[in-house]
Coordinates of C-alpha atoms in Angstrom, one line a residue:
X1 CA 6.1 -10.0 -66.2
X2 CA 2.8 -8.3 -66.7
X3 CA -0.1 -9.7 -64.2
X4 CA -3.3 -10.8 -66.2
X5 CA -6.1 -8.1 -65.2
X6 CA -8.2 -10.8 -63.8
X7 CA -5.7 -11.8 -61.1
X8 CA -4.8 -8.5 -60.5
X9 CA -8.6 -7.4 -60.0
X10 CA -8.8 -10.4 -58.2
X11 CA -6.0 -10.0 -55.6
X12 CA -6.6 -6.5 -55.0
X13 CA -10.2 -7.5 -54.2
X14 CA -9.1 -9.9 -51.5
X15 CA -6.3 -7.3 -50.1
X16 CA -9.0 -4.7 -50.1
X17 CA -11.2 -7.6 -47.8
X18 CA -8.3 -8.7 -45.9
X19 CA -7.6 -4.8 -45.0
X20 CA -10.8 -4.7 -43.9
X21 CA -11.2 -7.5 -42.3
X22 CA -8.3 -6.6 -40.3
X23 CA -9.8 -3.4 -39.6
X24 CA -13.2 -4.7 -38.1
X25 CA -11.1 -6.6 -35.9
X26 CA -8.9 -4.2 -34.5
X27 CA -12.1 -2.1 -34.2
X28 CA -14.0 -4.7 -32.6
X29 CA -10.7 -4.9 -29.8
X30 CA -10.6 -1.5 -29.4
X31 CA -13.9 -1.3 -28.7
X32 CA -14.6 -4.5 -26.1
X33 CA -13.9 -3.6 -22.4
X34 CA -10.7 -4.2 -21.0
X35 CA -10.3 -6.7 -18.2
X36 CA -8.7 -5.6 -14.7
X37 CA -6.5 -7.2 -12.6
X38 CA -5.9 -5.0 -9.8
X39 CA -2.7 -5.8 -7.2
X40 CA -2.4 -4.2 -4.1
X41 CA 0.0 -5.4 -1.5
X42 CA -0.1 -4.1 2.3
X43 CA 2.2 -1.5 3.9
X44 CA 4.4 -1.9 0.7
X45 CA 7.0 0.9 0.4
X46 CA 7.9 2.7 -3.0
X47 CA 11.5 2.2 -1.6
X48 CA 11.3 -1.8 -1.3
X49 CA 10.3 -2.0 -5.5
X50 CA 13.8 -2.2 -7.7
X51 CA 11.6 0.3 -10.7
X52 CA 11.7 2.9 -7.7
X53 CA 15.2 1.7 -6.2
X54 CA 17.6 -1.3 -6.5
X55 CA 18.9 -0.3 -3.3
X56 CA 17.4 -2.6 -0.6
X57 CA 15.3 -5.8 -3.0
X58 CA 15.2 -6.6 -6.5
X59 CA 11.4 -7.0 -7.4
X60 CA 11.9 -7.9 -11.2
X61 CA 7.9 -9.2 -11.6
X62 CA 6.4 -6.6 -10.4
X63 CA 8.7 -4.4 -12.4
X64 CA 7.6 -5.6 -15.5
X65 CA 4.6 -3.8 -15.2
X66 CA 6.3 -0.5 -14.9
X67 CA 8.9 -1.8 -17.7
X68 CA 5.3 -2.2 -19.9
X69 CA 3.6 0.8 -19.0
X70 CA 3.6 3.8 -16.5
X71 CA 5.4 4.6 -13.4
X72 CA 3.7 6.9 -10.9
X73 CA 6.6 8.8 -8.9
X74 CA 4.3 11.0 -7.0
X75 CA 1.2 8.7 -6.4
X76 CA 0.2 9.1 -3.0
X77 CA -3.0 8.0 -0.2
X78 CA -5.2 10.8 0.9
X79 CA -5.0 8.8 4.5
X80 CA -2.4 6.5 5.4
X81 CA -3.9 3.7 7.8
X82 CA -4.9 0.3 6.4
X83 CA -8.8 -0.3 6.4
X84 CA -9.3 4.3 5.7
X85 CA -7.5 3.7 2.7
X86 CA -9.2 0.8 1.1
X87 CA -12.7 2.4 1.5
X88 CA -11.5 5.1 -0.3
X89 CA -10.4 3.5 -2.9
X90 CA -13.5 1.6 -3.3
X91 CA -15.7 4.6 -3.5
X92 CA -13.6 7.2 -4.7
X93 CA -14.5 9.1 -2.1
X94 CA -12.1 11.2 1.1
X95 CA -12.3 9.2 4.2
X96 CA -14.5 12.2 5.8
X97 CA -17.6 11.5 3.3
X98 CA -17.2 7.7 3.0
X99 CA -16.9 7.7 7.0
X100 CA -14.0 5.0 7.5
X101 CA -12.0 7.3 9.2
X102 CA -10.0 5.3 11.1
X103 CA -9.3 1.3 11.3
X104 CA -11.9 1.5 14.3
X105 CA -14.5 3.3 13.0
X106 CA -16.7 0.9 11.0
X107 CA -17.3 1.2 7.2
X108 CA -20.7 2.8 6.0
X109 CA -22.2 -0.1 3.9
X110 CA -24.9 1.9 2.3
X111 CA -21.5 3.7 0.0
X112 CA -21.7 2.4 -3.8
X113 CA -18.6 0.9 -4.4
X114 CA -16.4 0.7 -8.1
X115 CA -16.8 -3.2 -8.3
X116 CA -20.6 -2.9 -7.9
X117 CA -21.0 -0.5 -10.8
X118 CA -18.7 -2.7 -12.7
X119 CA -20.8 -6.1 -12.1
X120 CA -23.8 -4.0 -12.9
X121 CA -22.0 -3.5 -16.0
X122 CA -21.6 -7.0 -16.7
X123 CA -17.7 -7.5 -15.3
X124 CA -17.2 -11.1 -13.9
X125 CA -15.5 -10.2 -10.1
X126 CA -13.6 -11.7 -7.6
X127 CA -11.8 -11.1 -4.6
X128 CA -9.2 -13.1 -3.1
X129 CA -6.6 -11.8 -0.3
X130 CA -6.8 -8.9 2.9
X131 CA -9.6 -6.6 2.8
X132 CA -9.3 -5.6 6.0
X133 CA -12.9 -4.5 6.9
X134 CA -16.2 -6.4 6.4
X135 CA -17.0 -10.2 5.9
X136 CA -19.2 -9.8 2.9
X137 CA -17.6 -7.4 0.3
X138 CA -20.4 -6.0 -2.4
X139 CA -20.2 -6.6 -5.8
X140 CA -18.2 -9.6 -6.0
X141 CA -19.2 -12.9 -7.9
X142 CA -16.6 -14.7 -5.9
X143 CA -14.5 -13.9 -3.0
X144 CA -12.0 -15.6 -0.2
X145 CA -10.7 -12.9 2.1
X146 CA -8.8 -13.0 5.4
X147 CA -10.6 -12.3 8.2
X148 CA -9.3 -8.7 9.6
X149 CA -5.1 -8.6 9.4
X150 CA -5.2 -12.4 8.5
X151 CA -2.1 -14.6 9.4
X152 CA 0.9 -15.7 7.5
X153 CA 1.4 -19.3 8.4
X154 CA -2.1 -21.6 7.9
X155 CA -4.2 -18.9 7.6
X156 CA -7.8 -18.6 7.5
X157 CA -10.5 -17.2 4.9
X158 CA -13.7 -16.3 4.8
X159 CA -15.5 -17.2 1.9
X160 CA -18.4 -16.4 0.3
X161 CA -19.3 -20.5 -1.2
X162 CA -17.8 -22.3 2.0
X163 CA -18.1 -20.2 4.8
X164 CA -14.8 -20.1 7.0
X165 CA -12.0 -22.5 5.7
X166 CA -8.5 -23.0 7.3
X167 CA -5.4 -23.7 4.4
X168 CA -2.0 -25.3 5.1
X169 CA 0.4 -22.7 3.7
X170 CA 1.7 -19.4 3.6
X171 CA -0.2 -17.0 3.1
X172 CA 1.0 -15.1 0.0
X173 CA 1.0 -18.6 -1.6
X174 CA -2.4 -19.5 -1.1
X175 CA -3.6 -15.8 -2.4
X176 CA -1.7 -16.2 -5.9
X177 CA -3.5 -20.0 -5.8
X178 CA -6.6 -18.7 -5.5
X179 CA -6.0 -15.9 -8.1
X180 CA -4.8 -18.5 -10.4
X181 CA -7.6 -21.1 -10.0
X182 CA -9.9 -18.6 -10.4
X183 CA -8.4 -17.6 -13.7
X184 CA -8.3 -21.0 -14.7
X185 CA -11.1 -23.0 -14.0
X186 CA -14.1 -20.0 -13.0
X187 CA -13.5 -16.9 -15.5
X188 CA -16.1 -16.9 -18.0
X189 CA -14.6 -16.1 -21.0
X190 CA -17.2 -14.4 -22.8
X191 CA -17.1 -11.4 -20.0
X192 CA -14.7 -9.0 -19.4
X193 CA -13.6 -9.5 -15.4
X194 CA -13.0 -7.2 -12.6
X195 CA -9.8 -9.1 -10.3
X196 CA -8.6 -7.8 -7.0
X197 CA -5.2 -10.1 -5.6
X198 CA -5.0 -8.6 -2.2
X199 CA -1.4 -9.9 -0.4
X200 CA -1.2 -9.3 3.1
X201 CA 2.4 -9.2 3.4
X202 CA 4.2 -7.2 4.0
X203 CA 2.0 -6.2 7.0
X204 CA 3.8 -6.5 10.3
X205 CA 4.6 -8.9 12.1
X206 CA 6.7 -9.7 8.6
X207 CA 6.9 -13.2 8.3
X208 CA 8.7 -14.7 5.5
X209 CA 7.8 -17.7 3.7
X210 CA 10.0 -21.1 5.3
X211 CA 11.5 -20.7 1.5
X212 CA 12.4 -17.3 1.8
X213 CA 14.9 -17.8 5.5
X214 CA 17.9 -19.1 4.3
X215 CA 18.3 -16.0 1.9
X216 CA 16.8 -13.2 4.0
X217 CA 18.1 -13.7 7.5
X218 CA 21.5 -13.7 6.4
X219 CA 20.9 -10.7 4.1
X220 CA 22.6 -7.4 5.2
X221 CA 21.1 -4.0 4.2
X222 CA 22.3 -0.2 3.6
X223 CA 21.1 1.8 6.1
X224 CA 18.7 4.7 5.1
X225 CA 20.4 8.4 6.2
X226 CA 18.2 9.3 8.4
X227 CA 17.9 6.2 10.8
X228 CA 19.3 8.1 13.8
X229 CA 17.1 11.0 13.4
X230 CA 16.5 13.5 16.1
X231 CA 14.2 15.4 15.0
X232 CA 15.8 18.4 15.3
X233 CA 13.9 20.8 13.1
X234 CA 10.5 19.3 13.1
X235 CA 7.9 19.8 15.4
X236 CA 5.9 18.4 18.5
X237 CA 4.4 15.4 16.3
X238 CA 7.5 14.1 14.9
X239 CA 9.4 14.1 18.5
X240 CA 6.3 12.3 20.1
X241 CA 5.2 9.7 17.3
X242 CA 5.7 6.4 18.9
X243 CA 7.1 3.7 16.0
X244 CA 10.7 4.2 16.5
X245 CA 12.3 1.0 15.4
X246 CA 14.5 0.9 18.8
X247 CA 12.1 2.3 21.3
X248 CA 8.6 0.6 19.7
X249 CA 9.1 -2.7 18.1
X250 CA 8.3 -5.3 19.9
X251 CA 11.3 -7.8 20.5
X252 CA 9.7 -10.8 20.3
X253 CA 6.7 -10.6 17.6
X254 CA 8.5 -8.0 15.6
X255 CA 12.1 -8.9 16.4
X256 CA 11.7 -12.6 16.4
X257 CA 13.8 -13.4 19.3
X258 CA 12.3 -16.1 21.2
X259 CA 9.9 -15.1 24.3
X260 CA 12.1 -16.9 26.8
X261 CA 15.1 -15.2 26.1
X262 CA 13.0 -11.3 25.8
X263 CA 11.9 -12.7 29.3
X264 CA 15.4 -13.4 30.3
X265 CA 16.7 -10.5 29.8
X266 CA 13.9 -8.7 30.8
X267 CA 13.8 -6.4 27.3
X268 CA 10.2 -5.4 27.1
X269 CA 10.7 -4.0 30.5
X270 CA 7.1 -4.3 31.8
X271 CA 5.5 -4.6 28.7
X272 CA 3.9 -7.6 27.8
X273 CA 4.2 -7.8 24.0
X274 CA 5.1 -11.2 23.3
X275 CA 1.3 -12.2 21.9
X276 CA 2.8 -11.0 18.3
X277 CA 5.1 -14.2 18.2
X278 CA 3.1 -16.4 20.1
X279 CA 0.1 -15.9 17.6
X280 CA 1.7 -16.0 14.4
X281 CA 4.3 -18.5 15.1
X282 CA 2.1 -20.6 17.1
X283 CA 0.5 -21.3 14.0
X284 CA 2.9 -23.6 12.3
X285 CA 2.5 -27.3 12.3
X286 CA 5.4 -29.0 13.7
X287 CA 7.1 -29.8 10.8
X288 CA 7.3 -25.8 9.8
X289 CA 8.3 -24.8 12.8
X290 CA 11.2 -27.0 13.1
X291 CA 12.2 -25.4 9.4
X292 CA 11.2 -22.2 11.0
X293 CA 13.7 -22.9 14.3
X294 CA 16.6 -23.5 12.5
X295 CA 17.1 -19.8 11.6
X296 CA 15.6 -17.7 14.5
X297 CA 16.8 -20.2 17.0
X298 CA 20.6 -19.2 15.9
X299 CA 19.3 -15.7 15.7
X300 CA 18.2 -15.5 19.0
X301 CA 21.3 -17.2 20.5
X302 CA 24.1 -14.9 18.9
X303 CA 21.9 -11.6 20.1
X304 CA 22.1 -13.3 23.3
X305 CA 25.6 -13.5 23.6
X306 CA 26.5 -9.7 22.1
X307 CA 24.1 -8.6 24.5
X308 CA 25.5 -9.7 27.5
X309 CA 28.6 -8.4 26.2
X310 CA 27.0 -4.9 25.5
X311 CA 25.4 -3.5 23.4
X312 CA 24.5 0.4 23.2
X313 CA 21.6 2.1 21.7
X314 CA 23.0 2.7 18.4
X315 CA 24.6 -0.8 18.3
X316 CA 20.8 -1.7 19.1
X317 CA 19.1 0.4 16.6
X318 CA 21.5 -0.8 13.8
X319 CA 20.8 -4.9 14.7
X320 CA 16.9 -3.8 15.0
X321 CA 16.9 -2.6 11.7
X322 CA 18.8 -5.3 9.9
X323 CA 15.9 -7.6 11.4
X324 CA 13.4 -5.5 10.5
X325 CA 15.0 -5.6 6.8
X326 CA 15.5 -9.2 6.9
X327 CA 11.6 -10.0 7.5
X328 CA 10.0 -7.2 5.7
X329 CA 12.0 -8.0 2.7
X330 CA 11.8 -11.7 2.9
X331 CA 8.2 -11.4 2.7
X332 CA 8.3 -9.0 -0.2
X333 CA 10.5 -11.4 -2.3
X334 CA 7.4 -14.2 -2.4
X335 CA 4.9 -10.7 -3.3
X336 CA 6.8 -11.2 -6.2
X337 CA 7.0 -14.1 -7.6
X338 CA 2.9 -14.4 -7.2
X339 CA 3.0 -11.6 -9.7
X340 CA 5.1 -13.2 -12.0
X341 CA 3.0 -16.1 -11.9
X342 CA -0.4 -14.2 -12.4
X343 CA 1.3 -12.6 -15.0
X344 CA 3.0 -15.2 -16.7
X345 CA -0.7 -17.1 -16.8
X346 CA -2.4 -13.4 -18.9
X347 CA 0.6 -13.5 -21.3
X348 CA 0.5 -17.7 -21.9
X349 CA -3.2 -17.7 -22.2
X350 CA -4.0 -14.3 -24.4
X351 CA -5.3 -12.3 -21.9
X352 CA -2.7 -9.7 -21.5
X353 CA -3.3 -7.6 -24.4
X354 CA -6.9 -6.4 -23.2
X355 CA -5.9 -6.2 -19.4
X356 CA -5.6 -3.6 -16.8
X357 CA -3.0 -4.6 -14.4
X358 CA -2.7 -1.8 -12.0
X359 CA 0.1 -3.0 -8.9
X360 CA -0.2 -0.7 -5.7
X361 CA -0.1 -0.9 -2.0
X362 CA -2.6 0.6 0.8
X363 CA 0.1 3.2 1.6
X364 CA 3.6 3.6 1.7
X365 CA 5.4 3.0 4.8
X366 CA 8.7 3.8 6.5
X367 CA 11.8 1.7 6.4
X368 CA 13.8 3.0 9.1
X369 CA 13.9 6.7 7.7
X370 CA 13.7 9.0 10.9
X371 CA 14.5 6.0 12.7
X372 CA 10.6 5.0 12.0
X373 CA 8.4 1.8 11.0
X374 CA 4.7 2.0 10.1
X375 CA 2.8 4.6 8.5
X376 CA 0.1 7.2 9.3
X377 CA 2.6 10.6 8.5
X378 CA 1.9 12.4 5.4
X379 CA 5.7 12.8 5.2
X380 CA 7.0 11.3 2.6
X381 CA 7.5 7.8 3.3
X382 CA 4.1 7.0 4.1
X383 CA 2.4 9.1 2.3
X384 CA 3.6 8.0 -1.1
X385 CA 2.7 4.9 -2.3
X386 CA 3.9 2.8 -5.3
X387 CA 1.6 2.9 -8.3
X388 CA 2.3 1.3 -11.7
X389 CA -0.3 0.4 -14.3
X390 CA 0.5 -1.7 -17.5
X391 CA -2.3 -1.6 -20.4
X392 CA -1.1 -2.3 -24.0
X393 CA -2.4 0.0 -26.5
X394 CA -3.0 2.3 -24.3
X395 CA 0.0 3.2 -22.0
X396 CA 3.3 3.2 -23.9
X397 CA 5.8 1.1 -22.0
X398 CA 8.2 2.7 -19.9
X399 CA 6.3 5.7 -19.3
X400 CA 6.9 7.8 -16.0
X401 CA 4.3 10.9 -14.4
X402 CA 5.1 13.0 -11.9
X403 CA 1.7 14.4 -10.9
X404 CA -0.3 14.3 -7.8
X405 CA -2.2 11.2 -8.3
X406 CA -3.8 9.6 -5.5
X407 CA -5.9 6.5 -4.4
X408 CA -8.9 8.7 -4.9
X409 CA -8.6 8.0 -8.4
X410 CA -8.4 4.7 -8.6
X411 CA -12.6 3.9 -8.9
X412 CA -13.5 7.0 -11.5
X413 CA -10.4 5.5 -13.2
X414 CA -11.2 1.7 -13.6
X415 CA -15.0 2.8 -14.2
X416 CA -14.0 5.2 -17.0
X417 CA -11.7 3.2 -18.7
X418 CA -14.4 0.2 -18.3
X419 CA -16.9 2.5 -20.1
X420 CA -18.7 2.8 -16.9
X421 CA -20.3 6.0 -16.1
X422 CA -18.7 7.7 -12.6
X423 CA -21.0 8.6 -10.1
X424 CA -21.2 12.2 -9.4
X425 CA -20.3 12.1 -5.8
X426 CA -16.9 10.5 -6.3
X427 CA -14.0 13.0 -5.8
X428 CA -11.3 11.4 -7.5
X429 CA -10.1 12.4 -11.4
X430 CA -9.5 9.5 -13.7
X431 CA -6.1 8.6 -14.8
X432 CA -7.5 7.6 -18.6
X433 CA -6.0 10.9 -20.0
X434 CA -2.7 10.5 -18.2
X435 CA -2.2 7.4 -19.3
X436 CA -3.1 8.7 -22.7
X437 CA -0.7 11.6 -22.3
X438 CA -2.5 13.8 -21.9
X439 CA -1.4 15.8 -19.0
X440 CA -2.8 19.1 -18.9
X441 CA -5.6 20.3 -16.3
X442 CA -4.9 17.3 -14.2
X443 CA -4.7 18.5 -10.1
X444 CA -1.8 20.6 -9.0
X445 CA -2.2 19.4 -5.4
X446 CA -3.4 16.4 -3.0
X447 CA -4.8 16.8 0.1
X448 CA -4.6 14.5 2.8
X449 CA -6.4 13.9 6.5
X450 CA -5.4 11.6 9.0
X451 CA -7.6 11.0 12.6
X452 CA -6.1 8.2 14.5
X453 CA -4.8 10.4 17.6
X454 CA -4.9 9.2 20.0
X455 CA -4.5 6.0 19.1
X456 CA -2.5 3.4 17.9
X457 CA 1.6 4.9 17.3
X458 CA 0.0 8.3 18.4
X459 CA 0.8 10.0 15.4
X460 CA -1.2 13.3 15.7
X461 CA -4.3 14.2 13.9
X462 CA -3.6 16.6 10.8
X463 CA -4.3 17.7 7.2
X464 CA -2.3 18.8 4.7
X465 CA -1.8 19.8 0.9
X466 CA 1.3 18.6 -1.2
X467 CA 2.5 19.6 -4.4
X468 CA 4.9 18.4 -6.3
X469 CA 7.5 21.0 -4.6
X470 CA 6.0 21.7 -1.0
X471 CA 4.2 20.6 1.7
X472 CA 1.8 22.5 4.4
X473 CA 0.6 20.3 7.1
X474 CA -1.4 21.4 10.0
X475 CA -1.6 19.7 13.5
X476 CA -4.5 20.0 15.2
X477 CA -6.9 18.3 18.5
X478 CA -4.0 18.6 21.2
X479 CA -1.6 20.7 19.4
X480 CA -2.2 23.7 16.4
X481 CA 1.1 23.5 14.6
X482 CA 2.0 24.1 11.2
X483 CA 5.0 22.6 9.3
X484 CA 6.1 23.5 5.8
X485 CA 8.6 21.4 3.6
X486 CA 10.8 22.1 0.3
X487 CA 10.2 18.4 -1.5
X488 CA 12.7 19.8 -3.8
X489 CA 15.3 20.6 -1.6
X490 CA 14.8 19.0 1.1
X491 CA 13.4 15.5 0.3
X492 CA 14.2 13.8 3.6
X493 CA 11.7 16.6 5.2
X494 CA 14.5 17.2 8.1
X495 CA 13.7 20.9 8.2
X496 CA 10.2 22.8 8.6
X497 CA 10.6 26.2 6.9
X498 CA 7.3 28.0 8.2
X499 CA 8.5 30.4 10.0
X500 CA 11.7 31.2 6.8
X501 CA 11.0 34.3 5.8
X502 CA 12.3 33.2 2.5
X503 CA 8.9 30.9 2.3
X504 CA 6.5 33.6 3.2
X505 CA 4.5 34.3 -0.1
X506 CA 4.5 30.2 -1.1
X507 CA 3.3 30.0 2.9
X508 CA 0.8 32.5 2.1
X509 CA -0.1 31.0 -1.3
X510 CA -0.4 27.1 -0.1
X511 CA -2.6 28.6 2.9
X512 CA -5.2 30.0 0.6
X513 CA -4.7 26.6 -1.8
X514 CA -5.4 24.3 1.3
X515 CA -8.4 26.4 2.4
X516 CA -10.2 25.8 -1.5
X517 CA -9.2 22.0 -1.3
X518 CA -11.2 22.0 2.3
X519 CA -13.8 23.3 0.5
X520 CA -13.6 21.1 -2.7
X521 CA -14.0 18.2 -0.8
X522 CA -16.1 19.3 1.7
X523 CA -13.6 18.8 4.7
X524 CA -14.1 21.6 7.6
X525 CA -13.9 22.6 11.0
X526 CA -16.8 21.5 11.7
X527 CA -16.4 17.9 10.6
X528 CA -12.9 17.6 12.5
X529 CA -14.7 18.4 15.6
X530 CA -17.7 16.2 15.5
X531 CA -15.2 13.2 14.0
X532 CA -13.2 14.0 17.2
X533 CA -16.4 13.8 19.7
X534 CA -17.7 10.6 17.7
X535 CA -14.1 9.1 18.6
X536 CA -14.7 8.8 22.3
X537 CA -12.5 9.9 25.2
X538 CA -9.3 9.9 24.9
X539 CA -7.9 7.5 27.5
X540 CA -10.1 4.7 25.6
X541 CA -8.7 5.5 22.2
X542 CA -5.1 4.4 22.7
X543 CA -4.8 0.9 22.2

């Protein structure tokens, strides 16, 4: 049937409106700034995230952001301690120019920070969660943090509307609350907004939620290849680094096994280490700690008993780790369901189309490879962190990269892709064109600097540059020792080839690379030696 012209000319006037209607629109979306919710847990290893590896946890929330947008495989920290590596992410700047070198060294509050330029900019922000440093975080409309490492059980907040408050709960709990409430009842929807949901867990002393027992101190886990390590092969750092699961963790805050009994059977051998337990568990009500007896009573009971019955030091090392697995692990498991919360709430309410959600931790950390826990190492474990970032439109789901991206990037990113403009001074690239696709003239290698020596673990001072297939790391203050690693290889990093003639020119070549990176960022000599007088004497820096 033929259509009369005037219908015709009619509805391919109002397709020709429609069209552009639809146009303006997805013009006017493009063009509005994206909201950011940015998710950083604490010591929270690549290895303990089922998108990296299924083998030890399933973390299907937090996966969904790599299953909707990009994976990092080689995202790493430029310094792998807690408070260093949160005040370079918030200025984008190396830990020798922002000045937070170490957790003791206080931050320089004069540094411009990425969620001030963003308020300028007219972001809504808020903080909720561990910050680590400072009581009065710049640039933030709205903030409850946790004063220094915070507690699990009951924990206290600063706060920037009702001073210090004290909440019945857990602690990872009460964070995703907060997140939530804030969401709800305080965004202002006419403004994009700037979110950081900052867990705690899983920082030692790894306690699970009361919810989370039943499950994880039954749980048995795989043990990693390299638990038993000797360190045949590395050099003096390695051999002398004190966080050996065995020989290091505490028996009663890390280990969980009651202070009476460590006393009994005298385990700390003259140290007195039980303040861990006293002060976290000491915290629950008595209703919570009743729920809380009823596992770690029986768990201290049955290591009594094999004990007496003997128990040698690999028998040791292997129940030390299962602990350790239990608790870290347990905690991770209520990480994730707060992110499936925060994320369920974007998606119900329409907010998840124009939002950066960016999940990451402070650093990576090790889980019993090289017999180790904690961090500090720019081997791998510790130096690689987890980083996947989800933004619709923009990232296609499911991507993967395997360049050098660091936490360095993380301000001149969020600010670019905010329309911001990025200071000069910051030394991080934005990760825009990466998540674009764009790969090309992005950084072949990282460089990294860690100071805490001596100090806490007494991992040694060094620096080091890593690409994507080796690794030159220099030792320095007491020691001036060089280690090179095959990533390719020899991922587990159980053999330095220096000295392998084999290695000579890409020894030669990663030299010369290192040198221009010291210059690049303005790292020297001169500033190792005037960060190591400015530390004090040595006998007052171990703590």
């Amino acid at each position: 049937m033929k259509i009369p012209h005037s219908i015709s000319f009619a509805f391919s006037l109002s397709l020709v409106l429609l069209v552009t209607a639809c146009g303006g629109a997805d013009e006017k979306k493009a063009n509005k700034q994206p909201n950011i919710v940015f998710i950083m847990s604490d010591d929270h290893a690549y290895q303990a995230i089922s998108a990296y590896s299924d083998k030890l946890i399933e973390t299907p929330n937090i996966d969904r952001i790599a299953e909707g947008g990009m994976k990092f495989t080689n995202a790493s920290v430029t310094n792998s301690i807690c408070a260093p590596s949160r005040a370079v992410i918030l200025t984008g700047k190396h830990s020798h120019l922002n000045g937070k070198i170490d957790n003791n060294f206080p931050f320089d509050t004069t540094q411009m920070t990425f969620p001030q330029l963003l308020q300028q900019a007219g972001y809504q922000t808020a903080m909720f969660g561990k910050l680590h440093f400072g009581n009065n975080p710049k640039g933030f409309d709205e903030f409850k943090i946790l004063p220094g490492q915070g507690s699990y059980y009951n924990p206290d907040f600063i706060t920037k509307k009702e001073g210090k408050i004290t909440l019945t709960g857990y602690v990872t709990d009460l964070i995703t609350d907060m997140t939530l409430n804030w969401l709800k009842t305080e965004r202002e929807p006419e403004k994009p907004f700037f979110l950081m949901y900052l867990h705690k867990a899983p920082h030692r002393e790894w306690l699970p939620a009361l919810r989370h027992l039943p499950e994880y101190t039954k749980r048995t886990f795989p043990e990693p290849e390299t638990l038993y390590d000797d360190y045949e092969g590395r050099g003096t750092a390695a051999k002398t680094a004190e966080m050996n699961i065995l020989k290091h963790m505490f028996w009663a805050g890390d280990s969980k096994l009651y202070p009476a009994l460590v006393e009994k059977l005298n385990l700390e051998k003259g140290r007195n280490t039980i303040k861990g337990f006293e002060r976290e568990v000491g915290r629950l009500n008595p209703e919570q700690r009743a729920e809380w007896d009823k596992y770690y009573q029986p768990i201290s009971d049955d290591f009594e008993e094999k004990y007496k019955k003997g128990m040698d030091d690999r028998a040791l090392m292997a129940w030390r780790y299962q602990r350790y697995m239990q608790d870290y692990l347990g905690c991770i498991a209520a990480v994730d369901e707060g992110v499936g919360e925060v994320l369920d709430y974007l998606k119900e309410n329409g907010l998840d189309e124009n939002t950066i959600v960016m999940y990451t931790s402070d650093q990576g950390f090790y889980l019993g490879e090289h017999g180790w826990f904690d961090k500090r190492f720019v081997y791998e474990e510790s130096f690689r962190t987890p980083l996947l970032v989800r933004w619709p439109g923009v990232i296609k789901p499911g991507a993967v990269n395997t360049q050098m991206v660091q936490n360095l990037d993380f301000a001149p990113t969020l600010l670019t892709a905010a329309g911001v403009k990025v200071p000069d001074d910051m030394q991080g690239e934005s990760l825009v064109p990466l998540f674009e696709g764009k790969t090309e003239n992005f950084r072949k290698a990282a460089y990294y600097h860690y100071y805490e020596y001596p100090g806490v673990h007494m991992a040694k001072r060094h620096y080091a540059i890593v690409t994507e297939d080796y690794k030159l790391i220099h030792f320095y203050y007491d020691v001036d020792e060089w280690e090179l690693y095959d990533r390719k290889k020899d991922p587990n990093e159980m053999k330095n080839v220096y000295d392998d003639p084999a290695y000579a020119d890409i020894r030669a070549k990663l030299h010369k690379d290192l040198d221009a990176l010291r210059v690049k960022y303005k790292d020297s000599k001169e500033l190792d030696q005037t960060y190591i007088e400015k530390s004090g004497k040595p006998e007052d820096r171990k703590q």
